Amino acid sequence: MARCLESVRALHQKIIVVSSGDDTETTIVSKAYKATLIERPNSLMLNVNKNYGFSKVTTDWILNLDDDEELTHEVILEIKKVLGDHDTSINGYWIPRKNIIFGKWIRHGVWWPDPQLRLFRTGKGKFKEAHVHEYVSLEGKTETLDASFVHHNYHSIEQFLY
């Protein structure tokens, strides 16, 4: 989680962490990065808590990341550029995701470029709360960034199988 929060710090925005409250490390790391920590009971449908976190955002844009993901320097620069352009016709941006599995970047199949709708205007997007791995449902026009972010996915065969 620290890697994730460290990577978003360069955007100089408010950070909101939604946690089930049963993880001491999450509390410690959130405080270290001056993130707003919202504790809620864990839901089998993770997107319920994500949508709740979205409802607490007071800025114009939401960047949604999981704790095993991080921004690259290149995508930070591109995010700053598109947000600085003030193009009001765009409500969201798809960002290519590099999946690191067993320590290696998987560059083929469904693993790359694996675009994710992770940057969107506040109030314009949310999860449907129907499945675990679903996309944000968004009102309006989207574009795709060139730069990617990183997902530190499976670390072991056991984790992959279960």
Coordinates of N, CA and C in Angstrom, one line a residue:
M1 N 0.8 -1.2 0.0 CA 0.0 0.0 0.0 C 0.9 1.3 0.0
A2 N 2.0 1.2 0.7 CA 2.8 2.4 0.8 C 3.3 2.8 -0.6
R3 N 3.6 1.8 -1.5 CA 4.1 2.0 -2.8 C 3.0 2.8 -3.6
C4 N 1.7 2.4 -3.4 CA 0.6 3.1 -4.1 C 0.5 4.5 -3.7
L5 N 0.5 4.7 -2.4 CA 0.3 6.1 -1.9 C 1.5 7.0 -2.2
E6 N 2.7 6.4 -2.2 CA 3.9 7.2 -2.6 C 3.7 7.6 -4.0
S7 N 3.2 6.8 -4.9 CA 3.1 7.1 -6.3 C 2.1 8.2 -6.6
V8 N 1.0 8.3 -5.8 CA 0.0 9.3 -6.0 C 0.3 10.7 -5.4
R9 N 1.3 10.6 -4.5 CA 1.6 11.9 -3.7 C 2.1 13.0 -4.7
A10 N 2.7 12.6 -5.8 CA 3.2 13.6 -6.8 C 2.0 14.4 -7.4
L11 N 0.8 13.9 -7.3 CA -0.3 14.7 -7.9 C -0.8 15.8 -6.9
H12 N -0.4 15.8 -5.7 CA -0.7 16.8 -4.7 C -2.2 17.0 -4.6
Q13 N -2.9 15.9 -4.4 CA -4.3 16.0 -4.2 C -4.7 15.2 -2.9
K14 N -5.9 15.4 -2.5 CA -6.4 14.7 -1.4 C -6.5 13.2 -1.7
I15 N -6.0 12.4 -0.7 CA -6.0 10.9 -0.8 C -7.1 10.4 0.2
I16 N -7.9 9.5 -0.4 CA -8.9 8.8 0.5 C -8.7 7.3 0.4
V17 N -8.6 6.7 1.6 CA -8.4 5.3 1.7 C -9.6 4.7 2.4
V18 N -10.3 3.7 1.7 CA -11.4 3.0 2.3 C -10.9 1.7 2.8
S19 N -11.1 1.4 4.1 CA -10.5 0.1 4.6 C -11.6 -0.5 5.5
S20 N -11.5 -1.8 5.7 CA -12.4 -2.6 6.5 C -12.1 -2.3 8.0
G21 N -10.9 -1.7 8.3 CA -10.6 -1.3 9.7 C -9.9 -2.4 10.4
D22 N -9.7 -3.6 9.8 CA -9.0 -4.7 10.5 C -7.6 -4.9 10.2
D23 N -7.0 -3.9 9.5 CA -5.6 -4.0 9.1 C -4.8 -2.8 9.7
T24 N -4.0 -3.1 10.6 CA -3.2 -2.1 11.3 C -2.2 -1.4 10.3
E25 N -1.7 -2.1 9.4 CA -0.7 -1.6 8.5 C -1.4 -0.5 7.6
T26 N -2.7 -0.7 7.2 CA -3.4 0.3 6.4 C -3.6 1.5 7.2
T27 N -3.9 1.4 8.5 CA -4.1 2.6 9.3 C -2.7 3.4 9.4
I28 N -1.7 2.7 9.7 CA -0.3 3.3 9.9 C 0.1 4.0 8.6
V29 N 0.0 3.3 7.5 CA 0.4 3.8 6.2 C -0.4 5.0 5.8
S30 N -1.7 4.9 6.0 CA -2.6 6.0 5.6 C -2.3 7.3 6.4
K31 N -2.0 7.1 7.7 CA -1.6 8.3 8.5 C -0.3 8.9 8.0
A32 N 0.7 8.0 7.7 CA 2.0 8.5 7.3 C 1.9 9.3 6.0
Y33 N 0.9 9.0 5.1 CA 0.7 9.8 3.9 C -0.4 10.8 4.0
K34 N -0.8 11.1 5.2 CA -1.9 12.1 5.5 C -3.1 11.8 4.7
A35 N -3.5 10.6 4.5 CA -4.7 10.2 3.7 C -5.9 10.3 4.7
T36 N -7.0 10.6 4.1 CA -8.3 10.5 4.9 C -8.6 9.0 4.9
L37 N -8.7 8.4 6.1 CA -9.0 7.0 6.2 C -10.5 6.8 6.6
I38 N -11.2 6.1 5.8 CA -12.6 5.8 6.0 C -12.7 4.3 6.3
E39 N -13.2 4.0 7.5 CA -13.3 2.6 7.9 C -14.8 2.2 7.8
R40 N -15.0 1.1 7.1 CA -16.3 0.5 6.9 C -16.2 -1.0 7.0
P41 N -17.3 -1.7 7.3 CA -17.2 -3.1 7.3 C -16.9 -3.6 6.0
N42 N -16.1 -4.7 5.9 CA -15.7 -5.3 4.6 C -17.0 -5.9 4.0
S43 N -17.1 -5.7 2.7 CA -18.2 -6.2 1.9 C -17.6 -7.2 0.9
L44 N -18.4 -8.3 0.7 CA -18.0 -9.3 -0.3 C -17.9 -8.6 -1.7
M45 N -18.7 -7.6 -1.9 CA -18.7 -6.8 -3.1 C -17.9 -5.6 -2.9
L46 N -16.6 -5.7 -3.2 CA -15.6 -4.6 -2.9 C -16.0 -3.3 -3.5
N47 N -16.8 -3.3 -4.6 CA -17.2 -2.0 -5.2 C -18.1 -1.2 -4.4
V48 N -18.8 -1.8 -3.4 CA -19.7 -1.0 -2.6 C -18.8 0.0 -1.8
N49 N -17.7 -0.5 -1.2 CA -16.8 0.4 -0.5 C -16.2 1.4 -1.4
K50 N -15.8 1.0 -2.6 CA -15.2 2.0 -3.6 C -16.2 3.1 -3.9
N51 N -17.5 2.7 -4.2 CA -18.5 3.8 -4.5 C -18.7 4.7 -3.3
Y52 N -18.6 4.1 -2.1 CA -18.8 5.0 -0.9 C -17.6 6.0 -0.8
G53 N -16.4 5.5 -1.1 CA -15.3 6.4 -1.2 C -15.4 7.5 -2.2
F54 N -16.0 7.1 -3.4 CA -16.2 8.1 -4.4 C -17.2 9.2 -3.9
S55 N -18.1 8.8 -3.1 CA -19.1 9.8 -2.7 C -18.5 10.8 -1.7
K56 N -17.4 10.5 -1.2 CA -16.7 11.4 -0.2 C -15.7 12.3 -0.9
V57 N -15.5 12.2 -2.2 CA -14.5 13.0 -2.9 C -15.1 14.4 -3.1
T58 N -14.3 15.4 -2.8 CA -14.7 16.8 -3.0 C -14.0 17.6 -4.1
T59 N -13.1 16.9 -4.7 CA -12.3 17.5 -5.9 C -13.1 17.2 -7.2
D60 N -12.6 17.8 -8.2 CA -13.3 17.6 -9.5 C -13.1 16.3 -10.2
W61 N -12.0 15.6 -9.8 CA -11.6 14.3 -10.5 C -11.4 13.3 -9.5
I62 N -11.6 12.0 -9.8 CA -11.3 10.8 -9.0 C -10.3 10.0 -9.8
L63 N -9.3 9.6 -9.1 CA -8.3 8.6 -9.6 C -8.4 7.4 -8.7
N64 N -8.9 6.3 -9.2 CA -9.2 5.1 -8.4 C -8.1 4.1 -8.6
L65 N -7.4 3.8 -7.5 CA -6.4 2.7 -7.6 C -6.6 1.7 -6.4
D66 N -6.1 0.5 -6.6 CA -6.1 -0.5 -5.6 C -4.8 -0.4 -4.9
D67 N -4.7 -1.0 -3.7 CA -3.4 -0.9 -2.9 C -2.2 -1.6 -3.5
D68 N -2.5 -2.5 -4.5 CA -1.4 -3.2 -5.2 C -1.0 -2.6 -6.5
E69 N -1.5 -1.3 -6.7 CA -1.2 -0.6 -8.0 C -0.4 0.7 -7.7
E70 N 0.3 1.1 -8.7 CA 1.1 2.4 -8.6 C 1.1 3.1 -9.9
L71 N 1.3 4.4 -9.8 CA 1.4 5.3 -10.9 C 2.9 5.3 -11.3
T72 N 3.1 5.4 -12.6 CA 4.5 5.6 -13.1 C 4.7 7.1 -13.3
H73 N 5.9 7.6 -13.4 CA 6.3 9.0 -13.6 C 5.6 9.5 -14.9
E74 N 5.6 8.7 -15.9 CA 5.0 9.1 -17.2 C 3.5 9.3 -17.1
V75 N 2.8 8.4 -16.4 CA 1.4 8.6 -16.3 C 1.0 9.8 -15.4
I76 N 1.8 10.1 -14.4 CA 1.6 11.2 -13.6 C 1.7 12.5 -14.4
L77 N 2.7 12.6 -15.3 CA 2.9 13.8 -16.1 C 1.7 13.9 -17.1
E78 N 1.2 12.8 -17.6 CA 0.1 12.8 -18.6 C -1.2 13.2 -17.9
I79 N -1.4 12.7 -16.7 CA -2.6 13.1 -15.9 C -2.6 14.6 -15.6
K80 N -1.4 15.1 -15.2 CA -1.4 16.5 -14.9 C -1.7 17.3 -16.2
K81 N -1.2 16.8 -17.3 CA -1.4 17.5 -18.6 C -2.9 17.6 -18.9
V82 N -3.6 16.4 -18.9 CA -5.0 16.4 -19.3 C -5.9 17.1 -18.4
L83 N -5.5 17.1 -17.1 CA -6.4 17.8 -16.1 C -6.1 19.3 -16.2
G84 N -5.0 19.7 -16.7 CA -4.7 21.1 -16.9 C -5.3 21.6 -18.2
D85 N -5.7 20.8 -19.1 CA -6.2 21.2 -20.4 C -7.6 21.8 -20.3
H86 N -8.3 21.4 -19.2 CA -9.7 21.9 -19.0 C -10.7 21.6 -20.1
D87 N -10.5 20.4 -20.7 CA -11.4 20.0 -21.8 C -12.7 19.5 -21.1
T88 N -13.8 20.2 -21.1 CA -15.0 19.9 -20.4 C -15.8 18.8 -21.1
S89 N -15.4 18.4 -22.3 CA -16.2 17.4 -23.1 C -15.8 16.0 -22.6
I90 N -14.6 15.9 -21.9 CA -14.1 14.5 -21.5 C -14.5 14.3 -20.1
N91 N -15.2 13.2 -19.8 CA -15.5 12.8 -18.4 C -14.7 11.7 -17.8
G92 N -13.9 11.1 -18.6 CA -13.0 10.0 -18.1 C -11.9 9.6 -19.0
Y93 N -10.9 9.0 -18.4 CA -9.7 8.5 -19.1 C -9.4 7.0 -18.8
W94 N -9.3 6.2 -19.8 CA -8.8 4.9 -19.7 C -7.3 5.0 -19.6
I95 N -6.7 4.1 -18.8 CA -5.3 4.1 -18.6 C -4.8 2.7 -18.8
P96 N -3.8 2.5 -19.7 CA -3.3 1.1 -19.8 C -2.7 0.6 -18.5
R97 N -2.9 -0.7 -18.2 CA -2.3 -1.2 -17.0 C -1.3 -2.3 -17.3
K98 N -0.1 -2.1 -16.7 CA 0.9 -3.2 -16.8 C 0.7 -4.1 -15.7
N99 N 0.5 -5.4 -16.0 CA 0.3 -6.4 -15.0 C 1.6 -7.1 -14.8
I100 N 2.1 -7.1 -13.5 CA 3.3 -7.7 -13.2 C 2.9 -9.0 -12.4
I101 N 3.2 -10.2 -13.1 CA 2.8 -11.5 -12.5 C 4.1 -12.3 -12.3
F102 N 4.2 -12.8 -11.1 CA 5.5 -13.5 -10.7 C 6.7 -12.7 -11.0
G103 N 6.6 -11.4 -10.8 CA 7.7 -10.5 -11.0 C 8.0 -10.1 -12.4
K104 N 7.2 -10.5 -13.4 CA 7.5 -10.2 -14.8 C 6.3 -9.5 -15.4
W105 N 6.6 -8.5 -16.2 CA 5.5 -7.8 -17.0 C 5.0 -8.7 -18.1
I106 N 3.7 -9.0 -18.0 CA 3.0 -9.9 -19.0 C 2.5 -9.0 -20.1
R107 N 3.2 -9.1 -21.3 CA 2.9 -8.2 -22.4 C 2.0 -8.8 -23.5
H108 N 1.2 -9.8 -23.2 CA 0.4 -10.3 -24.2 C -0.9 -10.8 -23.6
G109 N -1.8 -11.2 -24.5 CA -3.1 -11.7 -24.1 C -4.0 -10.6 -23.5
V110 N -4.8 -11.0 -22.5 CA -5.7 -10.0 -21.9 C -4.9 -9.1 -20.9
W111 N -3.6 -9.4 -20.6 CA -2.8 -8.8 -19.6 C -2.2 -7.4 -20.1
W112 N -2.1 -7.2 -21.4 CA -1.6 -5.9 -21.9 C -2.3 -5.6 -23.2
P113 N -2.7 -4.4 -23.3 CA -2.5 -3.2 -22.5 C -3.6 -3.1 -21.3
D114 N -4.5 -4.0 -21.2 CA -5.5 -4.1 -20.1 C -6.0 -2.7 -19.7
P115 N -6.6 -1.9 -20.6 CA -7.1 -0.6 -20.2 C -8.1 -0.5 -19.1
Q116 N -7.9 0.4 -18.2 CA -8.8 0.5 -17.0 C -9.3 2.0 -17.0
L117 N -10.6 2.1 -16.7 CA -11.2 3.5 -16.6 C -11.0 3.9 -15.1
R118 N -9.9 4.6 -14.9 CA -9.5 4.9 -13.5 C -9.5 6.4 -13.2
L119 N -9.6 7.2 -14.1 CA -9.6 8.7 -13.9 C -10.9 9.2 -14.5
F120 N -11.7 9.8 -13.6 CA -13.0 10.3 -14.1 C -13.5 11.5 -13.3
R121 N -14.4 12.2 -13.8 CA -15.0 13.4 -13.1 C -15.8 12.9 -12.0
T122 N -15.7 13.6 -10.9 CA -16.5 13.3 -9.7 C -18.0 13.4 -10.1
G123 N -18.8 12.4 -9.7 CA -20.2 12.4 -9.9 C -20.6 11.8 -11.3
K124 N -19.6 11.5 -12.1 CA -19.9 11.0 -13.4 C -19.7 9.5 -13.6
G125 N -19.1 8.9 -12.6 CA -18.8 7.4 -12.7 C -19.0 6.7 -11.4
K126 N -19.3 5.4 -11.5 CA -19.4 4.6 -10.3 C -19.5 3.1 -10.8
F127 N -19.2 2.2 -9.9 CA -19.4 0.8 -10.2 C -20.8 0.4 -10.0
K128 N -21.2 -0.6 -10.8 CA -22.6 -1.1 -10.8 C -22.8 -2.0 -9.6
E129 N -21.7 -2.5 -9.0 CA -21.8 -3.4 -7.8 C -22.4 -4.7 -8.1
A130 N -22.1 -5.3 -9.3 CA -22.6 -6.6 -9.7 C -21.6 -7.7 -9.7
H131 N -20.3 -7.3 -10.0 CA -19.3 -8.3 -10.1 C -18.0 -7.8 -9.4
V132 N -17.1 -8.6 -9.1 CA -15.9 -8.1 -8.5 C -15.0 -7.4 -9.4
H133 N -14.7 -7.9 -10.6 CA -13.8 -7.2 -11.6 C -14.6 -6.6 -12.7
E134 N -15.2 -5.5 -12.4 CA -16.0 -4.8 -13.5 C -15.4 -3.4 -13.6
Y135 N -15.9 -2.7 -14.7 CA -15.4 -1.4 -15.0 C -16.3 -0.4 -14.4
V136 N -15.8 0.8 -14.2 CA -16.6 1.9 -13.8 C -17.6 2.2 -14.9
S137 N -18.9 2.5 -14.5 CA -19.9 2.9 -15.5 C -19.8 4.4 -15.5
L138 N -19.7 5.0 -16.7 CA -19.4 6.4 -16.8 C -20.4 7.1 -17.7
E139 N -20.9 8.3 -17.3 CA -21.7 9.2 -18.2 C -20.7 10.0 -19.0
G140 N -20.9 10.0 -20.3 CA -20.1 10.9 -21.1 C -19.0 10.3 -21.9
K141 N -18.2 11.2 -22.5 CA -17.1 10.8 -23.4 C -15.8 10.5 -22.6
T142 N -15.1 9.5 -23.2 CA -13.8 9.1 -22.6 C -12.7 9.2 -23.6
E143 N -11.5 9.2 -23.2 CA -10.3 9.1 -24.0 C -9.4 8.2 -23.3
T144 N -8.3 7.8 -24.0 CA -7.3 6.9 -23.5 C -5.9 7.6 -23.4
L145 N -5.3 7.4 -22.2 CA -4.0 8.0 -22.0 C -2.9 7.0 -22.7
D146 N -1.8 7.6 -23.1 CA -0.7 6.8 -23.6 C 0.1 6.1 -22.6
A147 N 0.4 6.8 -21.5 CA 1.2 6.2 -20.4 C 0.4 5.2 -19.6
S148 N 1.1 4.4 -18.9 CA 0.4 3.3 -18.1 C 0.7 3.4 -16.6
F149 N -0.1 2.6 -15.9 CA 0.2 2.4 -14.5 C 0.5 1.0 -14.2
V150 N 1.0 0.6 -13.1 CA 1.5 -0.8 -12.8 C 0.6 -1.5 -11.8
H151 N 0.3 -2.7 -12.1 CA -0.5 -3.6 -11.1 C 0.4 -4.7 -10.7
H152 N 0.8 -4.7 -9.4 CA 1.6 -5.8 -8.9 C 0.7 -7.0 -8.6
N153 N 0.5 -7.8 -9.5 CA -0.6 -8.8 -9.4 C -0.1 -10.0 -8.7
Y154 N -0.2 -11.2 -9.2 CA 0.1 -12.4 -8.5 C 1.6 -12.5 -8.2
H155 N 1.9 -12.9 -7.0 CA 3.3 -13.1 -6.6 C 3.8 -14.6 -6.5
S156 N 2.8 -15.5 -6.5 CA 3.1 -16.9 -6.3 C 2.0 -17.7 -7.1
I157 N 2.4 -19.0 -7.3 CA 1.5 -19.9 -8.0 C 0.2 -20.1 -7.1
E158 N 0.5 -20.2 -5.8 CA -0.6 -20.4 -4.8 C -1.6 -19.3 -4.9
Q159 N -1.1 -18.0 -4.9 CA -2.0 -16.9 -4.9 C -2.8 -16.9 -6.3
F160 N -2.1 -17.2 -7.3 CA -2.8 -17.3 -8.6 C -3.9 -18.3 -8.7
L161 N -3.7 -19.5 -8.0 CA -4.7 -20.6 -8.0 C -5.9 -20.3 -7.1
Y162 N -5.6 -19.5 -6.1 CA -6.7 -19.3 -5.0 C -7.1 -18.0 -5.0

